[in-house]
XYZ file of C-alpha atoms in Angstrom:
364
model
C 73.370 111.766 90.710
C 71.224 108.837 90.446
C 70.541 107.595 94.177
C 69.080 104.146 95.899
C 66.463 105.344 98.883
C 68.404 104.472 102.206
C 66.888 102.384 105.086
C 67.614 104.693 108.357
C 68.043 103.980 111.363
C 68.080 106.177 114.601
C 71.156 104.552 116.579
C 69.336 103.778 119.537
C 66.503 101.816 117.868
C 66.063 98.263 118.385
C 68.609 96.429 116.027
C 65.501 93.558 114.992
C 64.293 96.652 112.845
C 67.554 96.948 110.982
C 67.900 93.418 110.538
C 64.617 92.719 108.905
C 64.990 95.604 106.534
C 68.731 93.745 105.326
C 66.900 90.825 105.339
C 64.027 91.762 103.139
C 65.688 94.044 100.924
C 69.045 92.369 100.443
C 70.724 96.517 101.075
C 72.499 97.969 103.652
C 70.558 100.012 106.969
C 71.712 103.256 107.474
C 72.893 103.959 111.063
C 72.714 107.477 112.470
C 73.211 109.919 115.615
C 71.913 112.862 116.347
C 70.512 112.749 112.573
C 73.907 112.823 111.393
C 75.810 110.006 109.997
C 77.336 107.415 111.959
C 77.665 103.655 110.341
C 75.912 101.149 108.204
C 74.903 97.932 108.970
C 76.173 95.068 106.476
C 75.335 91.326 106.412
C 78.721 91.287 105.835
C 79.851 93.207 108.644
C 77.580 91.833 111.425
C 79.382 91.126 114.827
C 78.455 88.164 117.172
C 78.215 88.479 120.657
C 74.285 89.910 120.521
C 71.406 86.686 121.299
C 68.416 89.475 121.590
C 68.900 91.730 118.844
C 65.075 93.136 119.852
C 67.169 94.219 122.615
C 70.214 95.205 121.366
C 70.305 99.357 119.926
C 71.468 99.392 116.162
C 74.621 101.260 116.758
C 76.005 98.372 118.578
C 76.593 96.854 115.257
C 76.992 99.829 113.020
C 80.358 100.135 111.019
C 82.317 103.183 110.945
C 81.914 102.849 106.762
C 83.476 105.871 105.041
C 80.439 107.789 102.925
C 80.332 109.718 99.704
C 79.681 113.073 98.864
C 77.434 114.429 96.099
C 80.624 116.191 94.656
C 82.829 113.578 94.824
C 84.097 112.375 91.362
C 84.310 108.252 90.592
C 87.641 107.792 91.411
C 86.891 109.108 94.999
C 83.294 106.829 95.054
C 85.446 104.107 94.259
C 88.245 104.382 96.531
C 85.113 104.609 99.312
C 84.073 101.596 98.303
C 87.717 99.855 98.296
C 88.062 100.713 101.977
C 85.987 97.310 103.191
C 83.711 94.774 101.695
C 80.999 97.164 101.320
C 78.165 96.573 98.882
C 76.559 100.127 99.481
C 77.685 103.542 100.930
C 75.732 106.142 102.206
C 75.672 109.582 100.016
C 75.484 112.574 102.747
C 75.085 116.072 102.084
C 76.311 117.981 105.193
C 76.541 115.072 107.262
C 72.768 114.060 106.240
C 72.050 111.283 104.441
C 70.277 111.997 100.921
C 70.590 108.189 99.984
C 72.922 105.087 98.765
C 74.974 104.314 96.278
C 75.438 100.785 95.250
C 78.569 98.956 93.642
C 76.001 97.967 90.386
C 74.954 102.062 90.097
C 78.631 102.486 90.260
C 79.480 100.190 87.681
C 76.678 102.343 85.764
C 78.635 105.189 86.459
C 81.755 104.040 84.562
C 80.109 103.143 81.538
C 78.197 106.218 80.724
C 81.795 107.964 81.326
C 83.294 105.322 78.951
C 85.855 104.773 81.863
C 85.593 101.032 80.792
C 89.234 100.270 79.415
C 89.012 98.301 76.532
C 90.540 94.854 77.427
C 89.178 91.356 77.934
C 88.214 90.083 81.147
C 90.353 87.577 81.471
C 93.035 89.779 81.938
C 92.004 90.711 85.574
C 89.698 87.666 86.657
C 90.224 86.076 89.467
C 91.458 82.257 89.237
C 90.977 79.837 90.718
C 86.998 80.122 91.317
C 86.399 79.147 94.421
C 83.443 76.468 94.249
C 81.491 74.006 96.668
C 79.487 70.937 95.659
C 76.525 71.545 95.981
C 75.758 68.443 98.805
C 78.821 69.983 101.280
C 77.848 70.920 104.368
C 77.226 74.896 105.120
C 80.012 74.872 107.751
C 82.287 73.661 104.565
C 81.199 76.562 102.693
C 81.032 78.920 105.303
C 85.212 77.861 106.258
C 86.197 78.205 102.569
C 84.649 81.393 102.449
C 86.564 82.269 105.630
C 89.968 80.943 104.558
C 89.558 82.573 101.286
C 88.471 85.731 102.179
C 85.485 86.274 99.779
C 81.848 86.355 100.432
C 80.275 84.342 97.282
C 80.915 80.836 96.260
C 80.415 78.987 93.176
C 78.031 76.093 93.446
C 78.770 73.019 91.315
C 77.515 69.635 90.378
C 79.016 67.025 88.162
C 81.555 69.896 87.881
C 79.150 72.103 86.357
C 78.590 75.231 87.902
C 74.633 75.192 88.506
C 74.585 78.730 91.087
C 76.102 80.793 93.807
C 76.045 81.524 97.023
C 77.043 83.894 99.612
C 77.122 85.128 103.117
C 73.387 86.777 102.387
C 72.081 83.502 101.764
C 73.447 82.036 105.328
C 72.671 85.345 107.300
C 68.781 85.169 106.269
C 68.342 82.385 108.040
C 69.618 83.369 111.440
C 66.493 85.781 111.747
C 64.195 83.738 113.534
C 60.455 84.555 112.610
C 59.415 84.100 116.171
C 60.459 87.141 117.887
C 62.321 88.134 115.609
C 65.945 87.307 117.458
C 68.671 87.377 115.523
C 71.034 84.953 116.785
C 74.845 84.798 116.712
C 77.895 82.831 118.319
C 77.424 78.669 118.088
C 73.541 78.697 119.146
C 71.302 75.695 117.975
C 69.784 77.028 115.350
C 73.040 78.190 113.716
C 74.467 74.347 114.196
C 71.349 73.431 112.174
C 71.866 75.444 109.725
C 75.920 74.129 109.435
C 74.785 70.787 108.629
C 72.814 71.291 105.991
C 73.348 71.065 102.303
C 74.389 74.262 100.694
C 72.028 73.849 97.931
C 69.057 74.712 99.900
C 70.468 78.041 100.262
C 71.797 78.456 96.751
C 70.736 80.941 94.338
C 69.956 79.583 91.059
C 70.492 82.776 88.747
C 73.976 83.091 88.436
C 75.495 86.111 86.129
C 78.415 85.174 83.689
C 81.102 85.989 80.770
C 82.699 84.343 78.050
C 86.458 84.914 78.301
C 86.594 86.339 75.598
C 84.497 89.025 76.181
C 85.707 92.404 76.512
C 85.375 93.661 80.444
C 82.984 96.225 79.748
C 80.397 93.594 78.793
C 81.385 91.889 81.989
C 80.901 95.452 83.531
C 77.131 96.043 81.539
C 75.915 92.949 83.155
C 76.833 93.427 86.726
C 75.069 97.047 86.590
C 72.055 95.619 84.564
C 71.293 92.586 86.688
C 72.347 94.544 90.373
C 75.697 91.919 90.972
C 78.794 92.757 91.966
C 80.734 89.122 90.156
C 80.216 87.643 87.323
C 81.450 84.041 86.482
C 83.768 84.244 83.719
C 83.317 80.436 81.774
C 85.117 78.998 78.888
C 82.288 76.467 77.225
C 80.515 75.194 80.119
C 83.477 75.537 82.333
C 83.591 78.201 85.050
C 87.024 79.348 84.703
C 87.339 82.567 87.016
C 85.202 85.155 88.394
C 85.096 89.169 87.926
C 84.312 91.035 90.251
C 83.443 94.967 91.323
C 86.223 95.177 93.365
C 88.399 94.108 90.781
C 87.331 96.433 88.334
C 87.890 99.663 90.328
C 91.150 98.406 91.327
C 92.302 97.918 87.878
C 90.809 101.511 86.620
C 92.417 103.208 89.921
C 95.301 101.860 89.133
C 95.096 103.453 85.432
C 94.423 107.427 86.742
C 96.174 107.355 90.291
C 99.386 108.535 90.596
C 101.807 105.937 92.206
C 102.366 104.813 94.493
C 99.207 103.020 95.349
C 98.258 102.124 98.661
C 96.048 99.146 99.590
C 94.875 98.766 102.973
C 93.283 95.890 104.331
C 92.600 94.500 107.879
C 91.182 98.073 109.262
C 88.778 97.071 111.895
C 84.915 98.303 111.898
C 85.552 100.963 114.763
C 89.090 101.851 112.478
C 87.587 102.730 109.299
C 86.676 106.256 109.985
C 90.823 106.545 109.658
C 91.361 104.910 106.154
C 91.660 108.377 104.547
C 94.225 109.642 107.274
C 96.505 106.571 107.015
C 96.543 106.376 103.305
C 97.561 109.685 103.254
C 100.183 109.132 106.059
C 101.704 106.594 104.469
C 102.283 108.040 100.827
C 103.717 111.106 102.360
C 106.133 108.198 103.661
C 107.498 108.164 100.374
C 107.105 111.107 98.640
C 110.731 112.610 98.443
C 111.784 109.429 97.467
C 109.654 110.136 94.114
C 112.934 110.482 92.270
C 115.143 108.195 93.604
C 113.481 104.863 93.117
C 110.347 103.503 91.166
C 107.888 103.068 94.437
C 104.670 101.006 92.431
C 102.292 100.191 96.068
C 102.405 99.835 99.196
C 100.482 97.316 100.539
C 99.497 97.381 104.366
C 97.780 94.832 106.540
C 96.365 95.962 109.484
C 95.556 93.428 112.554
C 94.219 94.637 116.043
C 94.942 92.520 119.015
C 93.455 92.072 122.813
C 95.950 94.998 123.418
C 98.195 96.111 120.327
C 98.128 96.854 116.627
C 100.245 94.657 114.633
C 100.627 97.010 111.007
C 102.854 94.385 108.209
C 103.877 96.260 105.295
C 105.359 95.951 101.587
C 106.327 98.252 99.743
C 107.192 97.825 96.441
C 110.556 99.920 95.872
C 111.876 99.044 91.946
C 110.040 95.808 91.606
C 110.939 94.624 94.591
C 109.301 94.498 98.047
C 110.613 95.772 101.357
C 109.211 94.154 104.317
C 108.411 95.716 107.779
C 106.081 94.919 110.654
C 105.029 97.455 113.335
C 103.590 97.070 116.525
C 102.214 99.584 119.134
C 99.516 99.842 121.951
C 97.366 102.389 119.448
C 96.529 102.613 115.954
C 98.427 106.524 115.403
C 101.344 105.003 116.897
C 101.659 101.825 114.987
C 100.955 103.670 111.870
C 103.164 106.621 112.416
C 106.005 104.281 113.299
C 105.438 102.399 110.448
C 105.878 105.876 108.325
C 108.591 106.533 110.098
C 110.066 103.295 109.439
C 109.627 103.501 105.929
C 111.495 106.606 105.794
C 114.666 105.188 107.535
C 114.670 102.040 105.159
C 114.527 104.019 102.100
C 116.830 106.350 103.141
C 119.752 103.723 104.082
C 118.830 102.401 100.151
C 119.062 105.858 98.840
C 122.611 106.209 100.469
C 123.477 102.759 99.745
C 122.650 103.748 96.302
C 124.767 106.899 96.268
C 127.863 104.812 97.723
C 128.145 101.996 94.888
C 128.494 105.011 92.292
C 131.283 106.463 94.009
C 134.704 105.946 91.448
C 136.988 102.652 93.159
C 139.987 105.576 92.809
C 137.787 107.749 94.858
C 140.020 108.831 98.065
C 138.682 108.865 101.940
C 138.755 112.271 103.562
């Protein structure tokens, strides 16, 4: 297996260190304790709260990211990655880590398996593309990114799509080169940086598709120029976007046996648990197997100041069943939410069994 060299970090150096290595290198740091694994740090992933991050020990901002084994096949490597927004995971070996493993190598992976399915890639882009002019303020950007829930914009001018951005970009500029201090929450500097242009911060290389091209061209690209999106464009019109994530979903969705479960929501100190609940919840649902067609279940997971709120659909024949969970820990709220499950699809299974009882049919 073809591995990235990992950036790690003891937990209880000084976070600056970690931060200048994301910052220089554009990859993930590698968080551990004891030598063991414990986290990574992501400039998507990076908490506020810290004004000294000289002073500040890395694994106060490490994420509990799930990691890959050497033996793992690609479907497990990509459900890893499907867990968060992560754009590497560490590769351990007994609980050591022997190095990283991007989305780009992944998307490597898949074509010299010819796991690629052979369909355009307008069939699973993404539309609409979310863009920013390029004179908007970074705050705009930065609150469309936010409402959107994606991490790379679209930069246009005239309509014309002229680069991209993404959270990177913006979190480069919060390491100040004096001291090193890596600043978070509504400080100065970062109200600066919110009123100015996104342009300045705009990368001009952008990465794109014809639709009509078939997705594993869409798929060669990303690995051969280290992106995880391409911008799909029909003439000189940005019509969509392609990403990584969408192309593991769609091949997952190909081998896995149903029902699917998406999970989304699972906070940084939760993700350890992403395995656990999965599993949880399709054993929900498995002697239902023959009863009803039971496509996904898709679970949204939000943690409050003292509860877990866990909102559920599950999609039973084509159509969804709702159901929202709350408890004062994360087992509970899931394992209620199992349980839940359970008595809903049983009351449909002997709903089911009651319409095809004969009208002549006589009470006991």
């Amino acid at each position: 297996m073809e591995l990235e060299n990992a950036a790690i970090f003891d937990g209880e150096e000084s976070l600056s260190k970690a931060l200048s290595e994301i910052l220089t290198t554009g990859t993930v740091a590698v968080i551990t304790e004891k030598g063991r694994y414990y986290g990574i740090i992501d400039d998507r992933e990076m908490r506020g709260g810290i004004s000294d991050s000289s002073k500040a020990k890395c694994i106060n901002m490490a994420v509990r990211a799930p990691s890959i084994s050497e033996k793992m096949g690609t479907d497990e490597m990509m459900d890893r990655f499907l867990a968060g927004h992560f754009k590497a995971l560490p590769v351990t070996r007994g609980g050591r880590v022997v190095g990283l493993m991007s989305r780009s190598m992944l998307m490597q992976r898949l074509i010299v398996e010819k796991s690629v399915p052979k369909i355009s890639v307008e069939i699973i882009m993404n539309t609409p593309l979310y863009t920013v002019d390029a004179n908007e303020s970074v705050a705009v950007a930065k609150r469309v990114m936010k409402t959107s829930n994606v991490h790379r914009l679209a930069i246009t001018q005239n309509n014309k799509v002229i680069g991209t951005v993404s959270t990177m970009d913006f979190a480069g500029v919060l390491l100040k080169p004096k001291g090193r201090d890596f600043m978070f929450e509504r400080s100065g500097m970062v109200e600066k940086t919110d009123a100015k242009a996104v342009h300045e911060f705009m990368r001009d290389k952008f990465v794109s598709v014809n639709r009509e091209d078939s997705l594993h061209v869409a798929v060669e690209r990303m690995a051969a120029n280290n992106v995880s999106a391409v911008v799909v464009m029909e003439g000189a019109k940005a019509v969509g976007v392609v990403t990584a994530r969408d192309v593991m979903k769609f091949i997952l969705g190909l081998h896995s046996e149903k029902p699917e479960v998406f999970i989304s929501g699972l906070g940084q100190d939760d993700m350890e648990y992403y395995d656990s609940i999965r599993q949880e919840l399709k054993n929900s649902v498995k002697k239902f197997g023959e009863a009803f067609e039971i496509d996904t279940i898709n679970v949204r997971i939000k943690k409050g100041k003292s509860t877990y709120v866990v909102t559920t659909h599950v999609a039973v024949e084509h159509s969804p069943i709702r159901l929202k969970v709350e408890a004062y820990d994360l087992k509970s709220a899931i394992a209620g939410t199992a349980a839940e499950i359970k008595s809903l699809l049983d009351k449909k299974k002997n709903h089911m069994k009651t319409k095809k009882r004969p009208f002549y049919a006589e009470e006991a």
